[in-house]
PDB file of C-alpha atoms and ligand atoms in Angstrom:
ATOM      1  CA  MET A1104     219.581  16.328  31.841  1.00 94.00           C
ATOM      2  CA  LEU A1105     216.183  15.776  33.281  1.00 97.00           C
ATOM      3  CA  GLU A1106     214.006  17.970  35.314  1.00 97.00           C
ATOM      4  CA  LEU A1107     210.878  16.943  36.618  1.00 96.00           C
ATOM      5  CA  THR A1108     208.882  19.655  38.345  1.00 96.00           C
ATOM      6  CA  GLY A1109     205.648  19.300  40.132  1.00 95.00           C
ATOM      7  CA  ILE A1110     204.467  16.145  38.293  1.00 95.00           C
ATOM      8  CA  THR A1111     201.096  14.972  38.973  1.00 94.00           C
ATOM      9  CA  ALA A1112     200.146  11.662  36.907  1.00 95.00           C
ATOM     10  CA  GLY A1113     197.817   8.740  36.551  1.00 95.00           C
ATOM     11  CA  TYR A1114     195.487   6.877  34.702  1.00 94.00           C
ATOM     12  CA  ASP A1115     191.995   7.386  36.538  1.00 86.00           C
ATOM     13  CA  ARG A1116     191.335  11.105  36.785  1.00 78.00           C
ATOM     14  CA  ARG A1117     190.185  10.855  40.419  1.00 81.00           C
ATOM     15  CA  THR A1118     193.399   9.181  41.952  1.00 90.00           C
ATOM     16  CA  PRO A1119     196.846  10.422  40.707  1.00 92.00           C
ATOM     17  CA  VAL A1120     199.592   7.968  41.164  1.00 93.00           C
ATOM     18  CA  VAL A1121     202.282  10.267  41.217  1.00 94.00           C
ATOM     19  CA  ARG A1122     201.532  13.702  42.898  1.00 93.00           C
ATOM     20  CA  ASP A1123     203.316  16.690  42.718  1.00 93.00           C
ATOM     21  CA  LEU A1124     206.906  15.101  42.489  1.00 94.00           C
ATOM     22  CA  SER A1125     209.947  17.053  41.394  1.00 94.00           C
ATOM     23  CA  LEU A1126     213.501  15.476  40.672  1.00 94.00           C
ATOM     24  CA  THR A1127     216.721  16.337  38.827  1.00 95.00           C
ATOM     25  CA  VAL A1128     219.178  14.230  37.227  1.00 96.00           C
ATOM     26  CA  ALA A1129     222.187  16.054  36.133  1.00 96.00           C
ATOM     27  CA  ASP A1130     224.145  15.140  33.040  1.00 95.00           C
ATOM     28  CA  GLY A1131     226.175  12.292  33.538  1.00 95.00           C
ATOM     29  CA  GLU A1132     224.457  11.584  37.059  1.00 96.00           C
ATOM     30  CA  ALA A1133     223.330   8.370  38.330  1.00 97.00           C
ATOM     31  CA  LEU A1134     220.102   8.671  40.455  1.00 96.00           C
ATOM     32  CA  GLY A1135     218.607   5.876  42.204  1.00 96.00           C
ATOM     33  CA  LEU A1136     214.964   6.102  43.015  1.00 95.00           C
ATOM     34  CA  LEU A1137     213.852   3.804  45.586  1.00 94.00           C
ATOM     35  CA  GLY A1138     210.322   2.830  46.624  1.00 91.00           C
ATOM     36  CA  PRO A1139     208.133  -0.408  47.098  1.00 88.00           C
ATOM     37  CA  SER A1140     205.933  -2.010  44.566  1.00 87.00           C
ATOM     38  CA  GLY A1141     202.879  -0.138  43.469  1.00 88.00           C
ATOM     39  CA  CYS A1142     204.079   3.358  44.573  1.00 90.00           C
ATOM     40  CA  GLY A1143     204.241   4.611  41.044  1.00 92.00           C
ATOM     41  CA  LYS A1144     207.936   4.389  40.060  1.00 92.00           C
ATOM     42  CA  SER A1145     207.050   2.835  36.912  1.00 94.00           C
ATOM     43  CA  THR A1146     204.676   5.591  35.970  1.00 95.00           C
ATOM     44  CA  LEU A1147     207.186   8.137  36.668  1.00 95.00           C
ATOM     45  CA  ALA A1148     209.758   6.277  34.698  1.00 96.00           C
ATOM     46  CA  ARG A1149     207.253   6.494  31.764  1.00 96.00           C
ATOM     47  CA  VAL A1150     206.483  10.121  32.326  1.00 97.00           C
ATOM     48  CA  ALA A1151     210.258  10.607  32.296  1.00 96.00           C
ATOM     49  CA  ALA A1152     210.757   8.585  29.101  1.00 96.00           C
ATOM     50  CA  LEU A1153     208.160  10.775  27.462  1.00 96.00           C
ATOM     51  CA  LEU A1154     205.782   7.501  27.032  1.00 95.00           C
ATOM     52  CA  HIS A1155     203.171   8.865  29.431  1.00 96.00           C
ATOM     53  CA  ARG A1156     201.885  12.505  29.579  1.00 96.00           C
ATOM     54  CA  PRO A1157     201.415  13.763  33.114  1.00 96.00           C
ATOM     55  CA  TRP A1158     198.386  15.480  34.068  1.00 95.00           C
ATOM     56  CA  GLU A1159     200.362  18.424  35.602  1.00 95.00           C
ATOM     57  CA  GLY A1160     203.951  19.607  35.931  1.00 96.00           C
ATOM     58  CA  THR A1161     206.927  20.098  33.547  1.00 96.00           C
ATOM     59  CA  VAL A1162     209.475  17.953  31.992  1.00 97.00           C
ATOM     60  CA  ARG A1163     212.502  19.389  30.770  1.00 97.00           C
ATOM     61  CA  LEU A1164     214.793  16.848  28.991  1.00 96.00           C
ATOM     62  CA  ALA A1165     218.456  17.859  27.339  1.00 93.00           C
ATOM     63  CA  GLY A1166     217.240  21.448  27.880  1.00 92.00           C
ATOM     64  CA  GLU A1167     214.109  21.399  26.112  1.00 95.00           C
ATOM     65  CA  THR A1168     210.679  21.532  27.775  1.00 96.00           C
ATOM     66  CA  VAL A1169     208.606  18.636  26.672  1.00 96.00           C
ATOM     67  CA  THR A1170     205.293  19.322  25.065  1.00 93.00           C
ATOM     68  CA  GLY A1171     204.437  16.098  23.155  1.00 94.00           C
ATOM     69  CA  TYR A1172     204.568  12.554  24.480  1.00 94.00           C
ATOM     70  CA  ARG A1173     204.984   9.069  22.745  1.00 93.00           C
ATOM     71  CA  PHE A1174     204.566   9.395  18.989  1.00 89.00           C
ATOM     72  CA  ARG A1175     204.072  13.103  19.398  1.00 91.00           C
ATOM     73  CA  ALA A1176     207.458  13.680  21.207  1.00 90.00           C
ATOM     74  CA  PRO A1177     210.150  14.837  18.837  1.00 92.00           C
ATOM     75  CA  ARG A1178     212.363  12.101  17.502  1.00 91.00           C
ATOM     76  CA  HIS A1179     215.449  13.903  18.791  1.00 92.00           C
ATOM     77  CA  LEU A1180     214.099  13.958  22.324  1.00 94.00           C
ATOM     78  CA  ARG A1181     212.753  10.383  22.185  1.00 92.00           C
ATOM     79  CA  THR A1182     216.201   9.089  20.991  1.00 92.00           C
ATOM     80  CA  ALA A1183     217.786  10.956  23.803  1.00 95.00           C
ATOM     81  CA  VAL A1184     216.475   8.554  26.318  1.00 97.00           C
ATOM     82  CA  GLY A1185     216.859   4.686  26.496  1.00 97.00           C
ATOM     83  CA  VAL A1186     214.449   2.649  28.636  1.00 97.00           C
ATOM     84  CA  VAL A1187     214.545  -0.841  30.000  1.00 97.00           C
ATOM     85  CA  PHE A1188     211.654  -2.312  31.595  1.00 95.00           C
ATOM     86  CA  GLN A1189     211.120  -4.998  34.228  1.00 93.00           C
ATOM     87  CA  GLN A1190     209.500  -7.616  32.120  1.00 93.00           C
ATOM     88  CA  PRO A1191     211.298  -8.083  28.924  1.00 94.00           C
ATOM     89  CA  ARG A1192     208.543 -10.051  27.305  1.00 94.00           C
ATOM     90  CA  LEU A1193     206.236  -7.247  27.602  1.00 94.00           C
ATOM     91  CA  ALA A1194     208.749  -4.971  26.004  1.00 93.00           C
ATOM     92  CA  ALA A1195     209.634  -7.365  23.016  1.00 94.00           C
ATOM     93  CA  ASP A1196     208.088  -8.162  19.624  1.00 95.00           C
ATOM     94  CA  PRO A1197     207.681 -11.853  19.875  1.00 96.00           C
ATOM     95  CA  ARG A1198     207.995 -11.894  16.051  1.00 96.00           C
ATOM     96  CA  LEU A1199     211.599 -10.371  15.908  1.00 96.00           C
ATOM     97  CA  THR A1200     214.646 -12.469  16.637  1.00 97.00           C
ATOM     98  CA  LEU A1201     216.962 -11.201  19.321  1.00 98.00           C
ATOM     99  CA  GLY A1202     219.251  -9.643  16.666  1.00 97.00           C
ATOM    100  CA  GLY A1203     216.259  -7.891  14.735  1.00 96.00           C
ATOM    101  CA  LEU A1204     214.970  -6.777  18.465  1.00 97.00           C
ATOM    102  CA  ILE A1205     218.491  -4.920  19.131  1.00 97.00           C
ATOM    103  CA  ALA A1206     218.552  -3.195  15.724  1.00 96.00           C
ATOM    104  CA  GLU A1207     214.800  -2.086  16.012  1.00 94.00           C
ATOM    105  CA  PRO A1208     215.314   1.426  16.855  1.00 93.00           C
ATOM    106  CA  ALA A1209     217.884   1.741  14.093  1.00 92.00           C
ATOM    107  CA  ARG A1210     215.596   0.503  11.518  1.00 86.00           C
ATOM    108  CA  ALA A1211     212.670   2.600  12.913  1.00 82.00           C
ATOM    109  CA  THR A1212     214.759   5.614  12.356  1.00 82.00           C
ATOM    110  CA  GLY A1213     216.105   4.607   8.759  1.00 85.00           C
ATOM    111  CA  ARG A1214     219.629   3.910  10.046  1.00 88.00           C
ATOM    112  CA  GLY A1215     219.653   0.111  10.128  1.00 84.00           C
ATOM    113  CA  HIS A1216     222.676  -0.230   7.711  1.00 88.00           C
ATOM    114  CA  GLU A1217     224.676   2.488   9.520  1.00 89.00           C
ATOM    115  CA  LEU A1218     224.039   1.232  12.908  1.00 92.00           C
ATOM    116  CA  ALA A1219     224.460  -2.597  11.965  1.00 92.00           C
ATOM    117  CA  GLY A1220     227.983  -2.696  13.323  1.00 94.00           C
ATOM    118  CA  ARG A1221     227.102  -1.100  16.639  1.00 94.00           C
ATOM    119  CA  ALA A1222     224.165  -3.534  16.998  1.00 95.00           C
ATOM    120  CA  ALA A1223     226.662  -6.416  16.628  1.00 96.00           C
ATOM    121  CA  ALA A1224     229.084  -4.892  18.987  1.00 96.00           C
ATOM    122  CA  LEU A1225     226.328  -4.315  21.770  1.00 97.00           C
ATOM    123  CA  ALA A1226     225.040  -7.772  21.178  1.00 97.00           C
ATOM    124  CA  ASP A1227     228.351  -9.185  21.923  1.00 96.00           C
ATOM    125  CA  ALA A1228     229.098  -6.712  24.900  1.00 96.00           C
ATOM    126  CA  ALA A1229     225.697  -8.030  26.294  1.00 96.00           C
ATOM    127  CA  GLY A1230     226.925 -11.456  26.035  1.00 95.00           C
ATOM    128  CA  LEU A1231     224.733 -12.817  23.090  1.00 96.00           C
ATOM    129  CA  GLY A1232     226.512 -14.960  20.729  1.00 94.00           C
ATOM    130  CA  THR A1233     225.381 -15.311  16.870  1.00 95.00           C
ATOM    131  CA  GLU A1234     223.234 -18.329  17.742  1.00 96.00           C
ATOM    132  CA  LEU A1235     221.142 -16.677  20.316  1.00 97.00           C
ATOM    133  CA  LEU A1236     220.682 -13.714  18.073  1.00 97.00           C
ATOM    134  CA  ARG A1237     218.945 -15.800  15.624  1.00 97.00           C
ATOM    135  CA  ARG A1238     216.257 -17.139  18.305  1.00 98.00           C
ATOM    136  CA  ARG A1239     212.805 -15.322  18.977  1.00 98.00           C
ATOM    137  CA  PRO A1240     211.920 -14.321  22.582  1.00 97.00           C
ATOM    138  CA  HIS A1241     210.003 -17.562  23.230  1.00 97.00           C
ATOM    139  CA  GLU A1242     213.177 -19.448  22.724  1.00 97.00           C
ATOM    140  CA  VAL A1243     215.426 -17.654  25.410  1.00 97.00           C
ATOM    141  CA  SER A1244     215.404 -16.988  28.858  1.00 96.00           C
ATOM    142  CA  ASP A1245     214.219 -13.845  30.730  1.00 95.00           C
ATOM    143  CA  GLY A1246     217.799 -12.902  31.355  1.00 96.00           C
ATOM    144  CA  GLN A1247     218.869 -13.311  27.645  1.00 97.00           C
ATOM    145  CA  LEU A1248     215.827 -11.392  26.556  1.00 97.00           C
ATOM    146  CA  GLN A1249     216.764  -8.455  29.056  1.00 97.00           C
ATOM    147  CA  ARG A1250     220.346  -8.609  27.907  1.00 97.00           C
ATOM    148  CA  ALA A1251     218.882  -7.844  24.215  1.00 98.00           C
ATOM    149  CA  CYS A1252     216.280  -5.160  25.658  1.00 98.00           C
ATOM    150  CA  LEU A1253     219.437  -3.342  27.084  1.00 98.00           C
ATOM    151  CA  ALA A1254     221.354  -3.423  24.272  1.00 98.00           C
ATOM    152  CA  ARG A1255     218.312  -2.184  22.135  1.00 97.00           C
ATOM    153  CA  ALA A1256     218.088   0.864  24.702  1.00 98.00           C
ATOM    154  CA  LEU A1257     221.737   1.629  24.023  1.00 98.00           C
ATOM    155  CA  LEU A1258     221.777   1.302  20.393  1.00 97.00           C
ATOM    156  CA  LEU A1259     221.112   5.183  19.587  1.00 95.00           C
ATOM    157  CA  ARG A1260     223.336   6.264  22.255  1.00 96.00           C
ATOM    158  CA  PRO A1261     220.977   7.825  24.655  1.00 97.00           C
ATOM    159  CA  ARG A1262     222.132  10.705  26.988  1.00 97.00           C
ATOM    160  CA  LEU A1263     219.762   9.345  29.658  1.00 98.00           C
ATOM    161  CA  LEU A1264     219.260   5.777  30.304  1.00 98.00           C
ATOM    162  CA  ILE A1265     216.039   4.750  32.587  1.00 98.00           C
ATOM    163  CA  CYS A1266     216.255   1.334  34.090  1.00 97.00           C
ATOM    164  CA  ASP A1267     212.818   0.520  35.534  1.00 96.00           C
ATOM    165  CA  GLU A1268     213.378  -2.662  37.777  1.00 94.00           C
ATOM    166  CA  MET A1269     215.512  -3.935  35.148  1.00 95.00           C
ATOM    167  CA  THR A1270     216.925  -6.531  36.986  1.00 94.00           C
ATOM    168  CA  ALA A1271     214.216  -7.534  39.481  1.00 92.00           C
ATOM    169  CA  MET A1272     213.432 -10.719  37.578  1.00 89.00           C
ATOM    170  CA  LEU A1273     217.238 -11.892  37.108  1.00 93.00           C
ATOM    171  CA  ASP A1274     219.742 -13.897  39.090  1.00 93.00           C
ATOM    172  CA  ALA A1275     222.603 -12.164  40.497  1.00 93.00           C
ATOM    173  CA  SER A1276     225.285 -12.988  37.652  1.00 93.00           C
ATOM    174  CA  THR A1277     222.965 -11.644  34.895  1.00 95.00           C
ATOM    175  CA  THR A1278     222.076  -8.389  37.207  1.00 95.00           C
ATOM    176  CA  ALA A1279     225.875  -7.733  37.506  1.00 94.00           C
ATOM    177  CA  ALA A1280     226.426  -8.321  33.897  1.00 95.00           C
ATOM    178  CA  LEU A1281     223.582  -5.886  33.025  1.00 96.00           C
ATOM    179  CA  VAL A1282     224.817  -3.239  35.397  1.00 96.00           C
ATOM    180  CA  ALA A1283     228.332  -3.557  34.398  1.00 96.00           C
ATOM    181  CA  LEU A1284     227.281  -3.007  30.800  1.00 97.00           C
ATOM    182  CA  VAL A1285     225.408   0.148  31.699  1.00 97.00           C
ATOM    183  CA  GLU A1286     228.227   1.383  33.619  1.00 96.00           C
ATOM    184  CA  ASP A1287     230.612   0.715  30.628  1.00 96.00           C
ATOM    185  CA  TYR A1288     228.328   2.670  28.417  1.00 97.00           C
ATOM    186  CA  ARG A1289     227.967   5.432  30.961  1.00 96.00           C
ATOM    187  CA  ARG A1290     231.840   5.695  31.051  1.00 95.00           C
ATOM    188  CA  GLU A1291     232.235   5.802  27.557  1.00 95.00           C
ATOM    189  CA  HIS A1292     229.460   8.297  26.848  1.00 95.00           C
ATOM    190  CA  GLY A1293     229.036  10.238  29.892  1.00 96.00           C
ATOM    191  CA  ALA A1294     225.321   9.366  29.974  1.00 97.00           C
ATOM    192  CA  ALA A1295     223.032   9.968  32.955  1.00 97.00           C
ATOM    193  CA  LEU A1296     221.025   7.295  34.745  1.00 98.00           C
ATOM    194  CA  LEU A1297     217.697   7.059  36.432  1.00 97.00           C
ATOM    195  CA  ALA A1298     217.405   3.631  37.999  1.00 97.00           C
ATOM    196  CA  VAL A1299     214.172   3.005  39.598  1.00 95.00           C
ATOM    197  CA  GLY A1300     213.707   0.037  42.058  1.00 94.00           C
ATOM    198  CA  HIS A1301     213.032  -1.575  45.374  1.00 91.00           C
ATOM    199  CA  ASP A1302     216.355  -3.119  46.014  1.00 91.00           C
ATOM    200  CA  ARG A1303     218.279  -0.755  48.135  1.00 92.00           C
ATOM    201  CA  VAL A1304     221.666  -2.385  48.188  1.00 92.00           C
ATOM    202  CA  LEU A1305     221.624  -2.650  44.426  1.00 92.00           C
ATOM    203  CA  LEU A1306     220.696   0.896  43.977  1.00 94.00           C
ATOM    204  CA  GLY A1307     223.127   1.938  46.704  1.00 93.00           C
ATOM    205  CA  ARG A1308     226.131   0.259  45.001  1.00 92.00           C
ATOM    206  CA  TRP A1309     225.185   1.475  41.551  1.00 92.00           C
ATOM    207  CA  CYS A1310     224.163   5.077  41.738  1.00 95.00           C
ATOM    208  CA  ASP A1311     225.784   8.142  42.910  1.00 93.00           C
ATOM    209  CA  SER A1312     222.511   9.012  45.303  1.00 94.00           C
ATOM    210  CA  VAL A1313     219.398   7.323  46.057  1.00 95.00           C
ATOM    211  CA  ARG A1314     216.202   9.078  46.936  1.00 94.00           C
ATOM    212  CA  GLU A1315     213.405   7.260  48.759  1.00 92.00           C
ATOM    213  CA  TRP A1316     209.991   7.424  47.417  1.00 85.00           C
ATOM    214  CA  GLY A1317     208.120   7.215  50.813  1.00 60.00           C
ATOM    215  CA  SER A1318     205.775   4.496  51.785  1.00 37.00           C
ATOM    216  CA  GLY A1319     202.330   5.859  51.272  1.00 38.00           C
ATOM    217  CA  GLY A1320     201.921   5.929  47.508  1.00 39.00           C
ATOM    218  CA  GLY A1321     200.209   9.056  46.233  1.00 42.00           C
ATOM    219  CA  ASN A1322     201.058  10.968  49.340  1.00 37.00           C
ATOM    220  CA  PRO A1323     202.346  14.564  49.192  1.00 36.00           C
ATOM    221  CA  GLU A1324     205.172  13.907  51.731  1.00 40.00           C
ATOM    222  CA  ARG A1325     207.047  11.805  49.115  1.00 40.00           C
ATOM    223  CA  SER A1326     207.445  14.879  46.952  1.00 39.00           C
ATOM    224  CA  THR A1327     209.048  16.785  49.551  1.00 39.00           C
ATOM    225  CA  ALA A1328     211.525  13.853  50.101  1.00 42.00           C
ATOM    226  CA  LEU A1329     212.417  13.657  46.257  1.00 47.00           C
ATOM    227  CA  ALA A1330     212.370  17.376  45.702  1.00 43.00           C
ATOM    228  CA  GLN A1331     215.868  18.650  44.915  1.00 37.00           C
ATOM    229  CA  GLY A1332     217.085  21.729  46.621  1.00 31.00           C
TER     230      GLY A1332
HETATM  231  P1  ADP B 140     205.584   0.719  40.742  1.00 54.93           P
HETATM  232  O1  ADP B 140     206.512   0.980  39.463  1.00 54.93           O
HETATM  233  O2  ADP B 140     206.103   1.494  41.947  1.00 54.93           O
HETATM  234  O3  ADP B 140     205.344  -0.625  41.209  1.00 54.93           O
HETATM  235  P2  ADP B 140     203.387   1.515  38.939  1.00 54.93           P
HETATM  236  O4  ADP B 140     203.716   2.891  38.555  1.00 54.93           O
HETATM  237  O5  ADP B 140     203.536   0.466  38.212  1.00 54.93           O
HETATM  238  O6  ADP B 140     204.142   1.618  40.374  1.00 54.93           O
HETATM  239  O7  ADP B 140     201.708   1.596  39.578  1.00 54.93           O
HETATM  240  C1  ADP B 140     201.425   2.575  40.352  1.00 54.93           C
HETATM  241  C2  ADP B 140     199.694   2.283  40.615  1.00 54.93           C
HETATM  242  O8  ADP B 140     199.194   2.642  39.363  1.00 54.93           O
HETATM  243  C3  ADP B 140     199.388   1.045  41.089  1.00 54.93           C
HETATM  244  O9  ADP B 140     198.300   1.171  41.860  1.00 54.93           O
HETATM  245  C4  ADP B 140     199.149   0.428  39.556  1.00 54.93           C
HETATM  246  O10 ADP B 140     197.984  -0.635  39.809  1.00 54.93           O
HETATM  247  C5  ADP B 140     198.570   1.510  38.933  1.00 54.93           C
HETATM  248  N1  ADP B 140     198.599   1.421  37.322  1.00 54.93           N
HETATM  249  C6  ADP B 140     199.745   0.992  36.752  1.00 54.93           C
HETATM  250  N2  ADP B 140     199.556   1.068  35.388  1.00 54.93           N
HETATM  251  C7  ADP B 140     198.384   1.221  35.063  1.00 54.93           C
HETATM  252  C8  ADP B 140     197.583   1.288  34.016  1.00 54.93           C
HETATM  253  N3  ADP B 140     198.188   1.166  32.786  1.00 54.93           N
HETATM  254  N4  ADP B 140     196.352   1.683  34.280  1.00 54.93           N
HETATM  255  C9  ADP B 140     195.776   1.914  35.258  1.00 54.93           C
HETATM  256  N5  ADP B 140     196.473   1.845  36.523  1.00 54.93           N
HETATM  257  C10 ADP B 140     197.687   1.340  36.475  1.00 54.93           C
END
């Protein structure tokens, strides 16, 4: 489903954040990527979600080699991946209601009407009632907003879901609810998961396998540790 080969990426040309990293997530597989804060996990997650162009290396997604990132990525590849980030407030348009936020990808692809029922069902599965769906981000908790962000990520039925520290800011019961929603979705659709985080226990419970990033940040050993044979 996702094949990253020799990925080197960063922001400032002199110091790569991710260096020569390779990993594979098979169709339907749940891979956890464990590492301390600041080691480059989010950067890698953004490369895998076609949101950040790597300096070197190849991304293959759903059998295709990726050549364009962000708005240059073809729509069918962009919609094959759903992403949930750590901080829902940075990922949510403050002008939208939660209902509008969940439906956002449908409207962006001209499928608002077609997917209205699915958006409502996902909101319900995420534990968001009608009253909450009318509120805007500043009127809800981080957990409620993250529930909406997860529902939004699942709306277009992605074949790969990337969860980047999705539950790091949340309490135990919201964490359990979001993980359960992801697992229900994966059972139903056979989707793959790349879960990025620092919580060894959570990733161990959640994922089929967990790969450790290594401690040095930007060091070549970590790519060896991560490379799939
Ligand atoms: P993690 O997700 O493991 O915490 P990140 O990928 O967010 O790691 O960050 C890795 C490094 O890249 C950090 O040193 C961080 O400061 C830097 N970094 C992250 N985003 C940016 C950015 N947009 N511009 C410049 N540096 C960044």
